[in-house]
CSV table of C-alpha atoms and ligand atoms in Angstrom, one decimal:
chain,number,residue,atom,x,y,z
A,1,MET,CA,-26.6,-21.7,-10.8
A,2,LYS,CA,-25.0,-20.8,-7.4
A,3,LYS,CA,-23.9,-17.5,-6.1
A,4,ARG,CA,-21.0,-16.8,-3.8
A,5,THR,CA,-20.5,-13.5,-1.9
A,6,ILE,CA,-16.9,-12.4,-1.2
A,7,GLU,CA,-16.6,-10.1,1.7
A,8,THR,CA,-13.9,-7.5,2.3
A,9,ILE,CA,-13.6,-6.2,5.8
A,10,VAL,CA,-12.5,-2.6,6.1
A,11,GLU,CA,-12.0,-0.9,9.5
A,12,ILE,CA,-12.4,2.8,9.5
A,13,TYR,CA,-10.4,4.9,11.9
A,14,SER,CA,-9.7,8.5,12.7
A,15,PHE,CA,-5.9,9.3,12.8
A,16,GLU,CA,-6.1,9.9,16.6
A,17,GLU,CA,-7.6,6.4,17.2
A,18,LEU,CA,-4.6,4.6,15.7
A,19,GLU,CA,-1.7,3.3,17.7
A,20,ALA,CA,1.5,5.4,17.7
A,21,SER,CA,3.4,3.0,15.4
A,22,LYS,CA,0.7,3.2,12.8
A,23,GLN,CA,0.5,7.0,13.0
A,24,GLN,CA,4.2,7.1,12.5
A,25,LEU,CA,4.1,5.0,9.4
A,26,ILE,CA,1.3,7.1,7.9
A,27,ASN,CA,3.3,10.2,8.6
A,28,LYS,CA,6.2,8.6,6.8
A,29,ALA,CA,4.0,7.9,3.8
A,30,LYS,CA,2.7,11.5,3.9
A,31,GLU,CA,6.2,12.9,4.0
A,32,GLN,CA,7.1,10.8,0.9
A,33,VAL,CA,4.6,12.6,-1.4
A,34,LEU,CA,7.1,15.5,-1.4
A,35,LYS,CA,9.6,13.2,-3.1
A,36,ALA,CA,7.3,12.0,-5.8
A,37,TYR,CA,8.3,12.6,-9.4
A,38,ALA,CA,4.9,13.1,-11.0
A,39,PRO,CA,5.1,15.9,-13.6
A,40,TYR,CA,2.5,14.3,-15.8
A,41,SER,CA,-0.3,13.4,-13.5
A,42,GLU,CA,0.6,15.8,-10.6
A,43,PHE,CA,-0.8,13.0,-8.4
A,44,HIS,CA,1.8,12.6,-5.7
A,45,VAL,CA,1.8,9.3,-3.8
A,46,GLY,CA,3.8,8.1,-0.8
A,47,ALA,CA,4.1,4.7,0.6
A,48,ALA,CA,5.9,3.4,3.7
A,49,VAL,CA,6.6,-0.2,4.6
A,50,GLU,CA,7.5,-1.5,8.1
A,51,LEU,CA,9.3,-4.8,8.3
A,52,GLU,CA,9.0,-7.4,11.1
A,53,ASN,CA,12.5,-6.3,12.2
A,54,GLY,CA,11.4,-2.7,12.7
A,55,GLU,CA,13.1,-1.3,9.6
A,56,ILE,CA,11.0,1.2,7.7
A,57,PHE,CA,11.3,1.8,3.9
A,58,ALA,CA,9.5,4.4,2.0
A,59,GLY,CA,8.9,5.3,-1.7
A,60,SER,CA,7.0,7.6,-4.0
A,61,ASN,CA,5.6,7.4,-7.5
A,62,GLN,CA,8.2,7.8,-10.2
A,63,GLU,CA,6.7,8.8,-13.6
A,64,ASN,CA,8.3,8.8,-17.0
A,65,SER,CA,7.6,10.5,-20.4
A,66,ALA,CA,7.0,7.0,-21.7
A,67,TYR,CA,4.0,6.6,-19.3
A,68,PRO,CA,4.0,2.8,-18.7
A,69,SER,CA,7.7,2.9,-17.7
A,70,GLY,CA,6.9,4.8,-14.5
A,71,LEU,CA,6.1,3.0,-11.2
A,72,CYS,CA,3.6,3.5,-8.3
A,73,ALA,CA,4.8,4.5,-4.8
A,74,GLU,CA,3.7,1.1,-3.4
A,75,ARG,CA,5.8,-0.9,-5.7
A,76,VAL,CA,8.8,1.4,-5.3
A,77,ALA,CA,8.6,1.1,-1.5
A,78,MET,CA,7.9,-2.7,-1.4
A,79,PHE,CA,10.6,-3.6,-4.0
A,80,PHE,CA,13.0,-1.4,-2.1
A,81,ALA,CA,12.3,-3.1,1.2
A,82,ASN,CA,12.3,-6.6,-0.3
A,83,ALA,CA,15.6,-5.9,-2.1
A,84,GLN,CA,17.3,-4.8,1.2
A,85,TYR,CA,15.8,-7.6,3.4
A,86,PRO,CA,14.9,-10.5,1.2
A,87,THR,CA,14.2,-12.8,4.1
A,88,VAL,CA,12.3,-10.4,6.4
A,89,ALA,CA,8.5,-10.3,6.3
A,90,VAL,CA,6.5,-7.1,5.9
A,91,LYS,CA,4.3,-6.1,8.9
A,92,THR,CA,2.5,-2.9,7.8
A,93,LEU,CA,2.1,-0.8,4.7
A,94,ALA,CA,0.8,2.8,4.7
A,95,ILE,CA,-0.2,4.8,1.6
A,96,ALA,CA,-1.1,8.5,1.2
A,97,ALA,CA,-1.8,10.7,-1.9
A,98,PHE,CA,-1.6,14.4,-2.5
A,99,THR,CA,-3.0,16.4,-5.4
A,100,ASN,CA,-4.4,19.9,-6.1
A,101,GLY,CA,-2.6,21.2,-3.0
A,102,LYS,CA,-4.1,18.7,-0.5
A,103,PHE,CA,-4.1,15.1,0.7
A,104,LEU,CA,-7.0,13.1,-0.7
A,105,GLU,CA,-10.0,13.3,1.7
A,106,GLU,CA,-11.0,9.7,1.0
A,107,PRO,CA,-8.4,7.0,1.5
A,108,VAL,CA,-6.2,6.3,-1.5
A,109,THR,CA,-6.6,2.8,-2.9
A,110,PRO,CA,-3.8,0.9,-4.7
A,111,CYS,CA,-4.0,0.0,-8.4
A,112,GLY,CA,-4.5,-3.5,-9.6
A,113,SER,CA,-0.8,-4.1,-10.5
A,114,CYS,CA,0.3,-2.9,-7.0
A,115,ARG,CA,-2.3,-5.2,-5.4
A,116,GLN,CA,-0.8,-8.1,-7.3
A,117,VAL,CA,2.8,-7.2,-6.2
A,118,LEU,CA,1.8,-6.6,-2.6
A,119,LEU,CA,0.0,-9.9,-2.5
A,120,GLU,CA,3.1,-11.8,-3.7
A,121,THR,CA,5.1,-10.3,-0.8
A,122,GLU,CA,2.4,-11.3,1.7
A,123,GLN,CA,2.3,-14.8,0.4
A,124,ARG,CA,6.1,-15.1,-0.1
A,125,PHE,CA,6.6,-14.6,3.7
A,126,GLU,CA,3.3,-16.3,4.7
A,127,LYS,CA,2.6,-13.3,6.9
A,128,ASP,CA,-0.4,-11.0,6.8
A,129,ILE,CA,0.5,-7.4,5.9
A,130,THR,CA,-1.7,-4.8,7.7
A,131,VAL,CA,-2.7,-2.1,5.1
A,132,LEU,CA,-3.3,1.5,6.1
A,133,LEU,CA,-5.0,3.7,3.4
A,134,TYR,CA,-4.8,7.3,4.4
A,135,GLY,CA,-7.5,9.9,3.7
A,136,SER,CA,-7.6,13.2,5.6
A,137,LYS,CA,-11.3,12.4,6.6
A,138,HIS,CA,-10.5,8.9,7.8
A,139,ILE,CA,-8.2,5.9,7.4
A,140,PHE,CA,-9.1,2.5,6.1
A,141,GLN,CA,-7.3,-0.5,7.7
A,142,LEU,CA,-7.3,-3.9,6.2
A,143,ASP,CA,-5.9,-7.0,8.0
A,144,ASN,CA,-4.1,-8.2,4.9
A,145,VAL,CA,-3.5,-7.6,1.2
A,146,LYS,CA,-5.7,-10.6,0.2
A,147,GLN,CA,-8.7,-8.5,1.2
A,148,LEU,CA,-7.8,-6.2,-1.6
A,149,LEU,CA,-7.5,-8.9,-4.2
A,150,PRO,CA,-10.1,-11.7,-4.0
A,151,LEU,CA,-10.0,-14.3,-6.7
A,152,CYS,CA,-6.4,-13.5,-7.3
A,153,PHE,CA,-3.9,-15.1,-9.6
A,154,GLU,CA,-1.1,-16.5,-7.4
A,155,LYS,CA,1.8,-18.9,-7.4
A,156,SER,CA,-0.5,-21.9,-7.0
A,157,SER,CA,-2.5,-20.8,-10.0
A,158,LEU,CA,0.4,-21.8,-12.2
A,159,GLY,CA,-0.2,-25.4,-11.4
A,160,SER,CA,2.5,-28.0,-11.3
B,201,LIG,N1,-0.2,5.9,-8.3
B,201,LIG,C1,0.5,5.4,-7.3
B,201,LIG,O1,1.7,5.7,-7.1
B,201,LIG,N2,-0.2,4.6,-6.4
B,201,LIG,C2,-1.5,4.4,-6.4
B,201,LIG,O2,-2.0,3.7,-5.6
B,201,LIG,C3,-2.3,5.0,-7.5
B,201,LIG,C4,-1.6,5.6,-8.6
B,201,LIG,C5,0.5,6.8,-9.2
B,201,LIG,C6,0.8,6.3,-10.6
B,201,LIG,C7,0.9,7.6,-11.4
B,201,LIG,O3,2.2,8.1,-11.2
B,201,LIG,C8,0.0,8.5,-10.7
B,201,LIG,O4,-0.2,8.0,-9.4
B,201,LIG,C9,-1.4,8.7,-11.4
B,201,LIG,O5,-2.0,7.5,-11.7
């Protein structure tokens, strides 16, 4: 038997430590929580995506009375961006979540389905996406989506 350790590197920043463009994207994600449609969970999530061409797209979670029919903020924002610019890589993604009258103190972390979708975009354009997970106490930064989904199922897993 052999063991393998898989490491995820998370950088932890205060908001003030981040460069202006990252602060701006986080603020965009924070603004988006106001536009969430989350009457069932009352968990309001905002996501903002910056493309390599400088365009910014944002989204919020959209729930439905048939619960699985709803969609997370990350996928709303990412599909929106990819649908408008199908040939432009994504540079940065920021996520924020608001519930019980305040933003989460600890950084919000994307669900498994979102990780899978975000990874496909990263691999599709062969360009790392910087991920910013906002919390009011601190912000986690990851260099790419792959860090969030080790041992993933990907295009190459389908074989030939
Ligand atoms: N949600 C997101 O939009 N993004 C996440 O990263 C976690 C969960 C949404 C889905 C659902 O509308 C609500 O938050 C509660 O799970």
